[in-house]
Amino acid sequence: MSRIFVYYEIDVPICTHACGQGECGANPPVGLECYNTPATCSCLACFAKAYRTYKFCVDQAGIPPELDLLPLIEQEKDQKFTPAKAEIGIGSRATVTLTLADMEYPDDDDPYIATRLTPACGSLLGRFRARHKYLPNQPLRRISGEITDPFSLENFTTQHFIITDMSVSNKDGCMTIKAADILTLTNDEKTQIPPPTKAQLINDLTETEVNGFTMSGDVSEYPADYGYIAFGSEIIGYEYQTDGNFVYLTRGIGGSKVAQHSANSTGQNTWRINRVHVIEFIRTVLLQCKNITTENIPFTEWQEEADRWLTDNIVDTYLYKPQSARKLLTTICEENGVFLWTDPQTNTIKLKAFAPEPNACTKLILQTDIIDGDVQIKHLDRLRINHIDWCYDPINVTKKIERENCRRFDYMDDAEAQHELQYGDERNHSINSAFVPGDNPYQLETTAARMLRQRRDAPVEAVFKITYENEMAISDVFILEVDSIQFADGSLGEIRMIVTSVEDVGDGSLEITAISSGFASNPAFWGPDDAAEDYSTATEEQKASYAFWGDDYQDFPDGRKRYSWV
């Protein structure tokens, strides 16, 4: 007999030096040593960082003694896990909230307890908070699996999070810890793109000045050669700068209005993003976020997805006003039809294009694959779209991006969906882009076409449970066969869906949330060299998965719709 067990680990930094000895630069009297933590250290310059791990679980019977856990979570309701949900953009974060109850406990964490001038006092969490007050941004792990006899961690899985908040109740001393997956680091207001710069003009800069100007303050963030700097709403290019002297100017870059700027005006370093592929740009923005590294970005996987669906998607703009990484990533992902989410088990950031998948994929049948045959179906009419317009290639990059300020404008309609005998309304969606160059009209056109074909009808959201044996992950595509969806002739309907959220509910099952991913079209895919040469000899699976050439623009002889471009 087995049962699901969950526990948590938190890593906190400690110093490996002996306080006041050897390489430690502190010199406290014996009995007044620090506690080898950043909050108590008097010589941070010589702090030799390592980590100590604290482990917590719910206070319950049958806690495995092999894990050395502190049962500080009093009840199941004091631990809450919410899975990530993927959607175009960067979705919502996977989160963990823990409430820990305080208790009296021996001060085993004090390396100098034997020589202290006063005996240990206080409580476990009281001492912990004082010694580890810098807990936010430290890692937290949620570890879950089946308790077996004999005990083994072999079937346990680990999910990785970043602590975002720590608070204390004055009433009972309980400590609440909140954590989220690694994409939460894009929310940090300290991470601005581009980073704010604060150097100031020494003298007035007239409208006609093109030779140069001088700045005071820290100029290390400004490129030495061929950089850009913004004063107010004017972007100025310069050929080079040395010790704050910026020379050989080009005024009014990006169509910005040339103006006079007074002494003491702050100059913002401006990023020139010059025809960079969208996934390269996304990676650059993520790596600006503290604690996100290349290890968190499976770029080879990203490139495979981009080679398939984002071949010509590039970013071309001037970033002159600092904004949060999350806001910038959300805009870029929405314009390019890209999902970003975190896989907490691998602690990596995943990327997928909003595009059709081959027709051959896993099928889930209500009666055999879904626990209790229970599927909750919801029609998301608010997401229905039948008209998309877009503008891009701004005349002035520092002004609001709207049709009047753009050189390029276009739109796409689904006239049938708007017809009075069908939906009889207009569901509009607008894309106003500062990032798409004027010579790349197909970039937004492709995004619009995919959105229009996928959201012509209200997307369907399904929530259901499956067993571990049918394990699924975010972005998996499958076909759902349910009684509540039928074809016009009454036969059982099938919905092509993509998984947007997975939650291990702790009873041996997974709760799956998915949204319909079928397109109102028949997309074509290249087949392998050994696929059938002719449609008439192809198997049903090959017909569903691969493309076949025809002599005209008619549907196939067996009634299958002709292909469409997405």
Protein backbone atom coordinates (compact mmCIF):
# COMPACT_ATOMS: atom_id res chain seq x y z
CA MET A 1 0.00 0.00 0.00
CA SER A 2 1.38 3.43 -0.90
CA ARG A 3 0.38 7.03 -0.24
CA ILE A 4 1.36 10.45 -1.65
CA PHE A 5 3.64 12.49 0.59
CA VAL A 6 4.73 16.12 0.10
CA TYR A 7 7.53 18.03 1.77
CA TYR A 8 9.48 21.24 1.12
CA GLU A 9 13.10 22.33 1.16
CA ILE A 10 14.49 25.85 1.55
CA ASP A 11 18.16 26.68 1.01
CA VAL A 12 19.61 29.55 3.04
CA PRO A 13 23.15 30.96 2.66
CA ILE A 14 25.68 30.36 5.43
CA CYS A 15 29.39 31.12 5.79
CA THR A 16 31.90 28.29 5.95
CA HIS A 17 34.50 30.31 7.89
CA ALA A 18 34.85 30.02 11.66
CA CYS A 19 33.87 33.41 13.03
CA GLY A 20 36.96 35.45 14.03
CA GLN A 21 39.38 32.80 12.82
CA GLY A 22 41.49 32.17 9.73
CA GLU A 23 40.14 34.00 6.65
CA CYS A 24 37.28 35.59 8.57
CA GLY A 25 37.85 39.33 8.92
CA ALA A 26 35.62 39.76 11.98
CA ASN A 27 37.10 39.94 15.47
CA PRO A 28 34.30 39.41 18.02
CA PRO A 29 34.90 38.45 21.65
CA VAL A 30 34.42 34.79 22.45
CA GLY A 31 30.73 34.21 23.14
CA LEU A 32 29.58 37.02 20.80
CA GLU A 33 30.26 35.36 17.47
CA CYS A 34 27.86 35.80 14.57
CA TYR A 35 25.59 32.97 13.42
CA ASN A 36 27.38 32.51 10.09
CA THR A 37 24.50 34.10 8.14
CA PRO A 38 24.43 37.28 6.00
CA ALA A 39 22.04 39.01 8.43
CA THR A 40 24.42 38.53 11.39
CA CYS A 41 27.79 38.79 9.62
CA SER A 42 30.00 41.82 10.40
CA CYS A 43 32.43 41.13 7.52
CA LEU A 44 30.41 40.46 4.35
CA ALA A 45 33.52 41.05 2.23
CA CYS A 46 34.96 37.75 3.45
CA PHE A 47 31.67 35.80 3.57
CA ALA A 48 32.36 32.31 2.11
CA LYS A 49 28.93 31.25 0.86
CA ALA A 50 27.56 27.73 1.17
CA TYR A 51 23.99 26.60 1.83
CA ARG A 52 22.05 24.95 4.64
CA THR A 53 18.82 23.17 3.80
CA TYR A 54 15.71 23.28 6.00
CA LYS A 55 12.98 20.69 5.39
CA PHE A 56 9.31 21.09 6.31
CA CYS A 57 6.18 18.96 6.07
CA VAL A 58 2.65 18.69 7.41
CA ASP A 59 2.43 17.40 10.99
CA GLN A 60 1.04 13.91 10.40
CA ALA A 61 1.52 10.26 11.22
CA GLY A 62 4.02 8.23 9.27
CA ILE A 63 6.61 10.93 8.48
CA PRO A 64 9.62 9.10 7.00
CA PRO A 65 12.43 9.39 9.58
CA GLU A 66 14.97 9.13 6.74
CA LEU A 67 14.08 12.68 5.59
CA ASP A 68 14.83 14.52 8.87
CA LEU A 69 11.79 16.82 8.49
CA LEU A 70 10.43 19.60 10.70
CA PRO A 71 6.61 19.09 10.98
CA LEU A 72 5.85 22.83 11.12
CA ILE A 73 2.85 22.80 8.74
CA GLU A 74 -0.02 22.10 11.15
CA GLN A 75 -2.75 21.10 8.66
CA GLU A 76 -3.19 20.25 4.97
CA LYS A 77 -4.94 23.59 4.42
CA ASP A 78 -1.73 25.36 5.49
CA GLN A 79 -0.02 24.26 2.30
CA LYS A 80 -1.36 25.43 -1.03
CA PHE A 81 -0.05 24.67 -4.50
CA THR A 82 -1.36 26.28 -7.70
CA PRO A 83 -0.01 24.98 -11.02
CA ALA A 84 1.20 27.20 -13.83
CA LYS A 85 -1.22 27.94 -16.66
CA ALA A 86 0.11 28.51 -20.17
CA GLU A 87 -1.45 30.96 -22.59
CA ILE A 88 -0.22 33.30 -25.29
CA GLY A 89 2.26 35.55 -23.46
CA ILE A 90 3.80 34.29 -20.24
CA GLY A 91 0.63 32.97 -18.60
CA SER A 92 0.23 32.60 -14.85
CA ARG A 93 2.82 31.33 -12.42
CA ALA A 94 2.94 28.07 -10.50
CA THR A 95 2.86 29.09 -6.83
CA VAL A 96 3.33 27.62 -3.37
CA THR A 97 2.08 29.11 -0.09
CA LEU A 98 3.12 27.60 3.24
CA THR A 99 2.10 28.59 6.76
CA LEU A 100 4.60 27.37 9.36
CA ALA A 101 3.74 27.14 13.04
CA ASP A 102 6.39 28.30 15.52
CA MET A 103 7.68 26.04 18.28
CA GLU A 104 10.34 25.75 20.94
CA TYR A 105 13.29 23.84 19.56
CA PRO A 106 16.94 23.32 20.52
CA ASP A 107 19.26 25.83 18.86
CA ASP A 108 21.06 23.22 16.78
CA ASP A 109 21.86 25.81 14.07
CA ASP A 110 24.20 27.83 16.29
CA PRO A 111 27.78 26.70 15.55
CA TYR A 112 29.07 28.44 18.72
CA ILE A 113 26.38 27.44 21.19
CA ALA A 114 28.92 25.88 23.53
CA THR A 115 30.73 29.18 24.11
CA ARG A 116 27.78 31.61 24.15
CA LEU A 117 27.75 34.04 27.09
CA THR A 118 23.98 33.57 27.45
CA PRO A 119 21.99 30.37 26.92
CA ALA A 120 19.81 29.90 23.83
CA CYS A 121 16.30 31.31 24.09
CA GLY A 122 13.39 32.26 21.87
CA SER A 123 11.65 29.99 19.35
CA LEU A 124 12.67 28.15 16.22
CA LEU A 125 11.02 30.51 13.70
CA GLY A 126 11.81 33.61 15.74
CA ARG A 127 15.52 32.84 15.56
CA PHE A 128 15.20 31.73 11.92
CA ARG A 129 13.66 35.06 10.82
CA ALA A 130 16.31 37.09 12.61
CA ARG A 131 19.17 35.10 11.13
CA HIS A 132 17.71 34.71 7.61
CA LYS A 133 15.83 37.95 7.01
CA TYR A 134 16.92 37.99 3.35
CA LEU A 135 14.86 34.93 2.43
CA PRO A 136 13.09 36.32 -0.70
CA ASN A 137 14.76 35.21 -3.96
CA GLN A 138 16.13 32.08 -2.28
CA PRO A 139 15.16 28.69 -3.77
CA LEU A 140 12.30 26.56 -2.46
CA ARG A 141 11.58 23.02 -3.60
CA ARG A 142 8.32 21.07 -3.45
CA ILE A 143 9.03 17.34 -3.40
CA SER A 144 6.25 14.78 -3.73
CA GLY A 145 5.93 11.07 -4.27
CA GLU A 146 4.64 7.76 -3.02
CA ILE A 147 5.60 6.45 0.39
CA THR A 148 6.65 2.84 -0.11
CA ASP A 149 7.86 0.08 2.15
CA PRO A 150 10.82 -0.01 2.19
CA PHE A 151 11.11 3.77 1.83
CA SER A 152 12.74 5.14 -1.33
CA LEU A 153 13.00 8.58 -2.98
CA GLU A 154 13.13 6.93 -6.39
CA ASN A 155 9.52 7.81 -7.28
CA PHE A 156 9.61 11.34 -5.87
CA THR A 157 9.61 14.38 -8.16
CA THR A 158 11.02 17.83 -7.37
CA GLN A 159 9.51 21.17 -8.44
CA HIS A 160 11.60 24.33 -8.22
CA PHE A 161 10.39 27.74 -7.02
CA ILE A 162 11.73 31.13 -5.94
CA ILE A 163 10.62 32.63 -2.61
CA THR A 164 8.77 35.89 -3.24
CA ASP A 165 7.53 36.88 0.21
CA MET A 166 7.84 36.09 3.92
CA SER A 167 5.40 37.46 6.51
CA VAL A 168 4.71 36.88 10.20
CA SER A 169 1.51 36.85 12.26
CA ASN A 170 1.90 38.81 15.50
CA LYS A 171 -0.98 36.85 16.99
CA ASP A 172 0.50 33.36 16.92
CA GLY A 173 4.00 33.79 15.48
CA CYS A 174 3.17 31.75 12.38
CA MET A 175 5.30 32.48 9.34
CA THR A 176 3.83 32.47 5.83
CA ILE A 177 6.17 31.83 2.91
CA LYS A 178 5.11 32.45 -0.69
CA ALA A 179 7.02 31.20 -3.71
CA ALA A 180 6.53 31.03 -7.48
CA ASP A 181 8.20 29.46 -10.49
CA ILE A 182 11.26 31.08 -12.01
CA LEU A 183 9.35 33.29 -14.47
CA THR A 184 8.22 35.30 -11.44
CA LEU A 185 11.66 36.94 -11.62
CA THR A 186 10.42 38.87 -14.67
CA ASN A 187 8.03 40.71 -12.29
CA ASP A 188 10.88 42.23 -10.30
CA GLU A 189 10.56 46.01 -10.68
CA LYS A 190 14.32 46.21 -10.22
CA THR A 191 14.70 44.47 -13.59
CA GLN A 192 13.96 47.19 -16.11
CA ILE A 193 14.61 46.90 -19.85
CA PRO A 194 16.71 48.81 -20.66
CA PRO A 195 18.24 49.38 -17.19
CA PRO A 196 17.70 52.98 -16.00
CA THR A 197 20.70 55.29 -16.39
CA LYS A 198 21.16 58.54 -14.49
CA ALA A 199 24.01 60.56 -16.03
CA GLN A 200 23.06 64.19 -16.67
CA LEU A 201 23.87 66.92 -19.17
CA ILE A 202 26.42 69.42 -17.90
CA ASN A 203 25.31 72.18 -20.30
CA ASP A 204 22.24 72.95 -22.38
CA LEU A 205 21.93 70.95 -25.60
CA THR A 206 20.45 73.08 -28.41
CA GLU A 207 18.27 71.77 -31.23
CA THR A 208 21.03 72.36 -33.79
CA GLU A 209 23.96 70.82 -31.90
CA VAL A 210 25.48 67.87 -33.78
CA ASN A 211 29.12 67.93 -32.62
CA GLY A 212 28.67 66.61 -29.11
CA PHE A 213 27.79 67.11 -25.44
CA THR A 214 29.21 66.20 -22.02
CA MET A 215 27.54 64.19 -19.25
CA SER A 216 28.30 64.01 -15.54
CA GLY A 217 27.83 60.97 -13.35
CA ASP A 218 28.22 57.25 -14.10
CA VAL A 219 28.55 56.76 -17.87
CA SER A 220 29.70 53.13 -17.76
CA GLU A 221 26.31 51.87 -18.97
CA TYR A 222 26.51 53.85 -22.22
CA PRO A 223 28.23 52.04 -25.13
CA ALA A 224 31.65 53.42 -26.06
CA ASP A 225 30.90 53.24 -29.81
CA TYR A 226 27.78 53.82 -31.90
CA GLY A 227 25.28 54.11 -29.12
CA TYR A 228 21.94 55.84 -28.57
CA ILE A 229 20.73 58.06 -25.76
CA ALA A 230 17.28 59.51 -25.07
CA PHE A 231 16.52 62.89 -23.55
CA GLY A 232 12.80 63.07 -22.96
CA SER A 233 11.17 61.96 -26.23
CA GLU A 234 14.16 62.56 -28.51
CA ILE A 235 16.59 59.75 -29.30
CA ILE A 236 20.11 60.83 -30.27
CA GLY A 237 22.73 58.65 -31.90
CA TYR A 238 26.43 59.22 -31.22
CA GLU A 239 29.57 57.84 -32.82
CA TYR A 240 31.53 57.33 -29.63
CA GLN A 241 31.86 58.53 -26.04
CA THR A 242 34.92 58.84 -23.80
CA ASP A 243 34.66 59.77 -20.10
CA GLY A 244 31.24 61.32 -20.62
CA ASN A 245 32.08 63.21 -23.82
CA PHE A 246 29.59 62.12 -26.53
CA VAL A 247 30.56 63.21 -30.04
CA TYR A 248 29.32 63.21 -33.67
CA LEU A 249 25.57 63.22 -33.13
CA THR A 250 22.61 62.14 -35.23
CA ARG A 251 19.49 63.90 -34.02
CA GLY A 252 15.88 62.68 -34.07
CA ILE A 253 16.59 58.95 -34.40
CA GLY A 254 13.57 56.74 -35.13
CA GLY A 255 11.49 59.73 -36.19
CA SER A 256 11.65 61.25 -32.70
CA LYS A 257 11.21 65.00 -32.50
CA VAL A 258 14.40 67.09 -32.22
CA ALA A 259 14.24 69.40 -29.21
CA GLN A 260 16.39 71.51 -26.90
CA HIS A 261 17.44 69.85 -23.64
CA SER A 262 18.48 71.81 -20.58
CA ALA A 263 21.46 71.22 -18.31
CA ASN A 264 20.91 68.49 -15.70
CA SER A 265 18.56 66.57 -18.03
CA THR A 266 18.93 62.81 -17.53
CA GLY A 267 20.03 60.81 -20.54
CA GLN A 268 18.59 57.28 -20.82
CA ASN A 269 20.76 54.66 -22.52
CA THR A 270 18.70 53.32 -25.42
CA TRP A 271 18.87 49.80 -26.80
CA ARG A 272 18.90 49.48 -30.57
CA ILE A 273 17.36 46.11 -31.38
CA ASN A 274 18.42 45.68 -35.00
CA ARG A 275 16.57 42.84 -36.75
CA VAL A 276 17.10 40.27 -33.99
CA HIS A 277 15.21 36.99 -34.19
CA VAL A 278 12.34 36.93 -31.70
CA ILE A 279 13.66 33.98 -29.67
CA GLU A 280 17.09 35.63 -29.40
CA PHE A 281 15.39 38.76 -28.11
CA ILE A 282 13.30 36.82 -25.58
CA ARG A 283 16.44 35.09 -24.32
CA THR A 284 18.25 38.45 -23.99
CA VAL A 285 15.42 39.90 -21.91
CA LEU A 286 15.21 36.85 -19.64
CA LEU A 287 18.95 36.88 -18.97
CA GLN A 288 18.65 40.46 -17.72
CA CYS A 289 16.55 39.09 -14.82
CA LYS A 290 18.52 38.31 -11.70
CA ASN A 291 18.94 34.56 -11.06
CA ILE A 292 17.78 33.49 -14.55
CA THR A 293 20.73 31.88 -16.34
CA THR A 294 21.37 30.01 -19.58
CA GLU A 295 20.77 26.78 -17.63
CA ASN A 296 17.11 27.81 -17.32
CA ILE A 297 16.74 28.34 -21.08
CA PRO A 298 16.72 25.19 -23.29
CA PHE A 299 17.62 27.23 -26.33
CA THR A 300 18.14 24.25 -28.64
CA GLU A 301 14.49 23.28 -28.06
CA TRP A 302 13.47 26.87 -28.72
CA GLN A 303 15.38 26.89 -32.00
CA GLU A 304 13.64 23.72 -33.18
CA GLU A 305 10.25 25.34 -32.56
CA ALA A 306 11.36 28.59 -34.22
CA ASP A 307 12.71 26.77 -37.28
CA ARG A 308 9.28 25.26 -37.72
CA TRP A 309 6.91 28.14 -36.99
CA LEU A 310 8.82 31.41 -36.40
CA THR A 311 11.36 31.40 -39.23
CA ASP A 312 10.97 35.06 -40.23
CA ASN A 313 9.87 36.57 -36.91
CA ILE A 314 12.27 39.38 -36.02
CA VAL A 315 12.37 42.33 -33.63
CA ASP A 316 13.45 45.75 -34.86
CA THR A 317 13.03 48.75 -32.56
CA TYR A 318 14.54 51.27 -30.14
CA LEU A 319 13.96 50.64 -26.43
CA TYR A 320 14.29 54.08 -24.89
CA LYS A 321 11.98 53.91 -21.87
CA PRO A 322 12.66 51.39 -19.04
CA GLN A 323 9.84 48.88 -18.53
CA SER A 324 9.47 45.62 -16.63
CA ALA A 325 10.75 42.46 -18.26
CA ARG A 326 7.31 40.88 -17.81
CA LYS A 327 5.53 43.67 -19.68
CA LEU A 328 8.02 43.56 -22.54
CA LEU A 329 7.91 39.76 -22.82
CA THR A 330 4.11 39.72 -22.74
CA THR A 331 3.93 42.19 -25.63
CA ILE A 332 6.52 40.36 -27.74
CA CYS A 333 4.94 36.94 -27.13
CA GLU A 334 1.42 38.14 -27.95
CA GLU A 335 2.53 39.81 -31.18
CA ASN A 336 4.36 36.68 -32.32
CA GLY A 337 1.87 34.11 -31.07
CA VAL A 338 4.26 32.56 -28.54
CA PHE A 339 3.62 30.75 -25.24
CA LEU A 340 6.20 30.99 -22.44
CA TRP A 341 5.88 28.92 -19.28
CA THR A 342 8.04 27.18 -16.69
CA ASP A 343 8.53 23.48 -16.17
CA PRO A 344 9.09 23.42 -12.38
CA GLN A 345 10.55 19.90 -12.47
CA THR A 346 13.41 20.83 -14.80
CA ASN A 347 13.42 24.49 -13.70
CA THR A 348 13.50 25.52 -17.35
CA ILE A 349 11.51 28.03 -19.37
CA LYS A 350 9.58 26.49 -22.24
CA LEU A 351 8.57 28.13 -25.52
CA LYS A 352 5.93 27.10 -28.05
CA ALA A 353 4.44 28.83 -31.09
CA PHE A 354 0.68 29.26 -31.45
CA ALA A 355 0.32 26.99 -34.48
CA PRO A 356 -1.44 23.79 -35.60
CA GLU A 357 0.00 20.37 -34.86
CA PRO A 358 -0.05 17.26 -37.06
CA ASN A 359 -3.41 15.49 -36.93
CA ALA A 360 -2.03 12.20 -35.61
CA CYS A 361 -1.79 12.43 -31.80
CA THR A 362 -2.94 10.76 -28.58
CA LYS A 363 -6.67 10.22 -28.17
CA LEU A 364 -8.37 10.28 -24.75
CA ILE A 365 -11.68 8.44 -24.57
CA LEU A 366 -14.18 9.47 -21.89
CA GLN A 367 -15.13 6.01 -20.72
CA THR A 368 -11.65 4.46 -20.57
CA ASP A 369 -9.02 7.17 -20.05
CA ILE A 370 -10.68 9.78 -17.82
CA ILE A 371 -11.29 9.14 -14.13
CA ASP A 372 -15.03 8.71 -13.38
CA GLY A 373 -15.76 9.76 -16.98
CA ASP A 374 -16.06 13.32 -15.66
CA VAL A 375 -15.08 16.21 -17.95
CA GLN A 376 -16.03 19.81 -17.20
CA ILE A 377 -16.55 21.65 -20.50
CA LYS A 378 -16.64 25.43 -20.76
CA HIS A 379 -17.07 27.49 -23.95
CA LEU A 380 -14.90 30.63 -23.75
CA ASP A 381 -16.97 32.98 -25.89
CA ARG A 382 -14.95 35.99 -24.70
CA LEU A 383 -11.98 34.65 -26.72
CA ARG A 384 -13.86 34.39 -30.02
CA ILE A 385 -12.37 36.55 -32.83
CA ASN A 386 -13.55 37.25 -36.39
CA HIS A 387 -11.70 40.48 -37.22
CA ILE A 388 -8.05 41.38 -36.64
CA ASP A 389 -6.38 44.62 -37.59
CA TRP A 390 -2.77 45.57 -37.10
CA CYS A 391 -0.45 48.51 -37.59
CA TYR A 392 3.35 48.62 -37.44
CA ASP A 393 6.46 50.45 -38.65
CA PRO A 394 5.97 53.57 -36.48
CA ILE A 395 6.72 57.02 -37.87
CA ASN A 396 7.92 58.19 -34.45
CA VAL A 397 9.04 55.37 -32.12
CA THR A 398 8.58 57.55 -29.01
CA LYS A 399 4.90 58.29 -29.65
CA LYS A 400 1.92 56.03 -28.97
CA ILE A 401 1.76 53.15 -31.43
CA GLU A 402 -1.54 53.60 -33.26
CA ARG A 403 -2.70 53.76 -36.85
CA GLU A 404 -2.05 57.50 -37.23
CA ASN A 405 1.59 56.98 -36.18
CA CYS A 406 2.32 53.95 -38.38
CA ARG A 407 3.36 53.58 -42.00
CA ARG A 408 1.80 50.15 -42.38
CA PHE A 409 -1.77 49.04 -41.66
CA ASP A 410 -3.77 45.97 -42.60
CA TYR A 411 -6.64 43.78 -41.42
CA MET A 412 -8.14 40.33 -41.84
CA ASP A 413 -11.83 39.40 -41.66
CA ASP A 414 -13.86 36.24 -41.31
CA ALA A 415 -16.90 37.49 -43.19
CA GLU A 416 -18.81 34.21 -42.79
CA ALA A 417 -18.52 34.31 -39.00
CA GLN A 418 -19.81 37.89 -39.02
CA HIS A 419 -22.78 36.99 -41.24
CA GLU A 420 -26.18 37.51 -39.62
CA LEU A 421 -26.99 33.83 -40.13
CA GLN A 422 -23.91 32.81 -38.17
CA TYR A 423 -22.61 34.82 -35.20
CA GLY A 424 -23.85 38.14 -36.58
CA ASP A 425 -21.34 40.29 -34.73
CA GLU A 426 -17.80 41.63 -34.93
CA ARG A 427 -15.25 40.36 -32.46
CA ASN A 428 -12.26 42.61 -32.97
CA HIS A 429 -8.65 42.17 -31.95
CA SER A 430 -5.96 44.80 -32.60
CA ILE A 431 -2.18 44.49 -32.70
CA ASN A 432 -0.24 47.76 -32.59
CA SER A 433 3.42 46.90 -32.90
CA ALA A 434 6.56 48.93 -32.25
CA PHE A 435 8.70 45.87 -32.97
CA VAL A 436 7.91 44.64 -36.51
CA PRO A 437 9.94 46.23 -39.35
CA GLY A 438 8.13 47.74 -42.33
CA ASP A 439 9.64 45.27 -44.82
CA ASN A 440 8.24 42.19 -43.06
CA PRO A 441 4.46 42.28 -43.68
CA TYR A 442 4.02 38.52 -43.32
CA GLN A 443 5.02 38.44 -39.64
CA LEU A 444 1.84 39.95 -38.24
CA GLU A 445 -0.24 38.56 -41.10
CA THR A 446 0.76 35.03 -40.11
CA THR A 447 0.01 35.64 -36.42
CA ALA A 448 -3.38 37.13 -37.35
CA ALA A 449 -4.26 34.24 -39.66
CA ARG A 450 -3.49 31.65 -36.98
CA MET A 451 -5.48 33.49 -34.33
CA LEU A 452 -8.44 34.00 -36.66
CA ARG A 453 -8.58 30.35 -37.69
CA GLN A 454 -8.14 29.03 -34.17
CA ARG A 455 -10.63 31.41 -32.53
CA ARG A 456 -13.29 31.67 -35.21
CA ASP A 457 -15.51 29.67 -32.84
CA ALA A 458 -15.41 30.01 -29.07
CA PRO A 459 -12.47 27.96 -27.74
CA VAL A 460 -13.45 25.06 -25.51
CA GLU A 461 -11.77 24.56 -22.13
CA ALA A 462 -11.84 21.09 -20.57
CA VAL A 463 -10.90 20.07 -17.02
CA PHE A 464 -10.62 16.39 -16.09
CA LYS A 465 -8.50 13.87 -14.17
CA ILE A 466 -6.30 11.09 -15.49
CA THR A 467 -4.11 8.50 -13.80
CA TYR A 468 -0.33 8.74 -13.59
CA GLU A 469 -0.13 6.12 -16.33
CA ASN A 470 -1.62 8.63 -18.81
CA GLU A 471 0.80 11.35 -17.71
CA MET A 472 0.62 14.59 -19.72
CA ALA A 473 2.57 17.85 -19.70
CA ILE A 474 1.85 21.44 -20.65
CA SER A 475 1.84 21.88 -24.47
CA ASP A 476 0.95 18.23 -25.15
CA VAL A 477 -1.62 18.00 -27.95
CA PHE A 478 -4.33 15.33 -27.84
CA ILE A 479 -7.80 14.49 -29.13
CA LEU A 480 -10.61 14.41 -26.57
CA GLU A 481 -13.68 12.29 -27.32
CA VAL A 482 -16.66 13.26 -25.15
CA ASP A 483 -20.43 12.71 -25.25
CA SER A 484 -21.24 16.39 -24.80
CA ILE A 485 -19.60 17.30 -28.12
CA GLN A 486 -21.29 15.80 -31.17
CA PHE A 487 -21.23 16.28 -34.93
CA ALA A 488 -24.30 17.43 -36.86
CA ASP A 489 -25.28 13.83 -37.60
CA GLY A 490 -25.23 13.01 -33.88
CA SER A 491 -22.04 10.98 -33.98
CA LEU A 492 -19.54 11.35 -31.15
CA GLY A 493 -17.45 14.49 -31.49
CA GLU A 494 -13.70 14.91 -31.10
CA ILE A 495 -11.89 18.04 -29.96
CA ARG A 496 -8.23 18.68 -30.65
CA MET A 497 -6.79 20.19 -27.47
CA ILE A 498 -3.55 21.46 -25.98
CA VAL A 499 -2.70 21.05 -22.29
CA THR A 500 -2.39 24.41 -20.49
CA SER A 501 -2.08 23.24 -16.87
CA VAL A 502 -1.25 20.04 -14.96
CA GLU A 503 -1.78 19.55 -11.22
CA ASP A 504 -0.83 16.50 -9.20
CA VAL A 505 -3.80 16.37 -6.82
CA GLY A 506 -2.08 13.89 -4.51
CA ASP A 507 -4.38 10.88 -4.84
CA GLY A 508 -2.59 9.17 -7.69
CA SER A 509 -4.24 11.35 -10.32
CA LEU A 510 -3.44 14.44 -12.38
CA GLU A 511 -5.93 17.24 -12.99
CA ILE A 512 -5.58 18.45 -16.57
CA THR A 513 -6.77 21.78 -17.92
CA ALA A 514 -6.73 22.06 -21.72
CA ILE A 515 -8.04 24.39 -24.41
CA SER A 516 -9.13 23.51 -27.93
CA SER A 517 -6.32 23.93 -30.43
CA GLY A 518 -8.04 22.93 -33.65
CA PHE A 519 -7.86 25.36 -36.57
CA ALA A 520 -10.77 26.19 -38.88
CA SER A 521 -8.65 24.93 -41.75
CA ASN A 522 -6.71 21.90 -42.93
CA PRO A 523 -3.02 22.72 -42.50
CA ALA A 524 -0.44 20.80 -44.53
CA PHE A 525 2.77 19.25 -43.17
CA TRP A 526 5.80 17.87 -44.98
CA GLY A 527 6.00 14.11 -44.72
CA PRO A 528 9.08 11.87 -44.36
CA ASP A 529 10.77 10.39 -47.42
CA ASP A 530 9.16 6.99 -46.87
CA ALA A 531 5.59 8.34 -46.68
CA ALA A 532 3.05 7.29 -49.31
CA GLU A 533 3.68 8.86 -52.70
CA ASP A 534 0.01 9.20 -53.65
CA TYR A 535 -3.11 10.20 -51.70
CA SER A 536 -5.04 7.20 -53.03
CA THR A 537 -2.54 4.74 -51.52
CA ALA A 538 -1.95 6.58 -48.24
CA THR A 539 -3.20 5.24 -44.91
CA GLU A 540 -5.71 7.23 -42.87
CA GLU A 541 -2.91 8.21 -40.46
CA GLN A 542 -0.74 9.46 -43.35
CA LYS A 543 -3.64 11.43 -44.83
CA ALA A 544 -4.21 13.06 -41.45
CA SER A 545 -0.55 13.84 -40.87
CA TYR A 546 1.07 14.79 -44.18
CA ALA A 547 0.45 16.91 -47.28
CA PHE A 548 -0.30 15.67 -50.80
CA TRP A 549 -0.14 17.59 -54.07
CA GLY A 550 -3.25 18.08 -56.17
CA ASP A 551 -3.97 19.35 -59.69
CA ASP A 552 -6.44 22.07 -58.68
CA TYR A 553 -7.90 23.94 -55.72
CA GLN A 554 -10.72 21.48 -55.01
CA ASP A 555 -11.30 19.42 -51.89
CA PHE A 556 -10.04 15.83 -51.83
CA PRO A 557 -12.15 13.08 -53.46
CA ASP A 558 -13.03 11.58 -50.05
CA GLY A 559 -14.37 14.93 -48.80
CA ARG A 560 -11.32 16.03 -46.81
CA LYS A 561 -10.87 19.81 -47.06
CA ARG A 562 -8.10 21.30 -49.18
CA TYR A 563 -5.08 22.69 -47.37
CA SER A 564 -4.77 26.23 -46.09
CA TRP A 565 -1.80 28.40 -45.19
CA VAL A 566 -1.16 29.08 -41.50
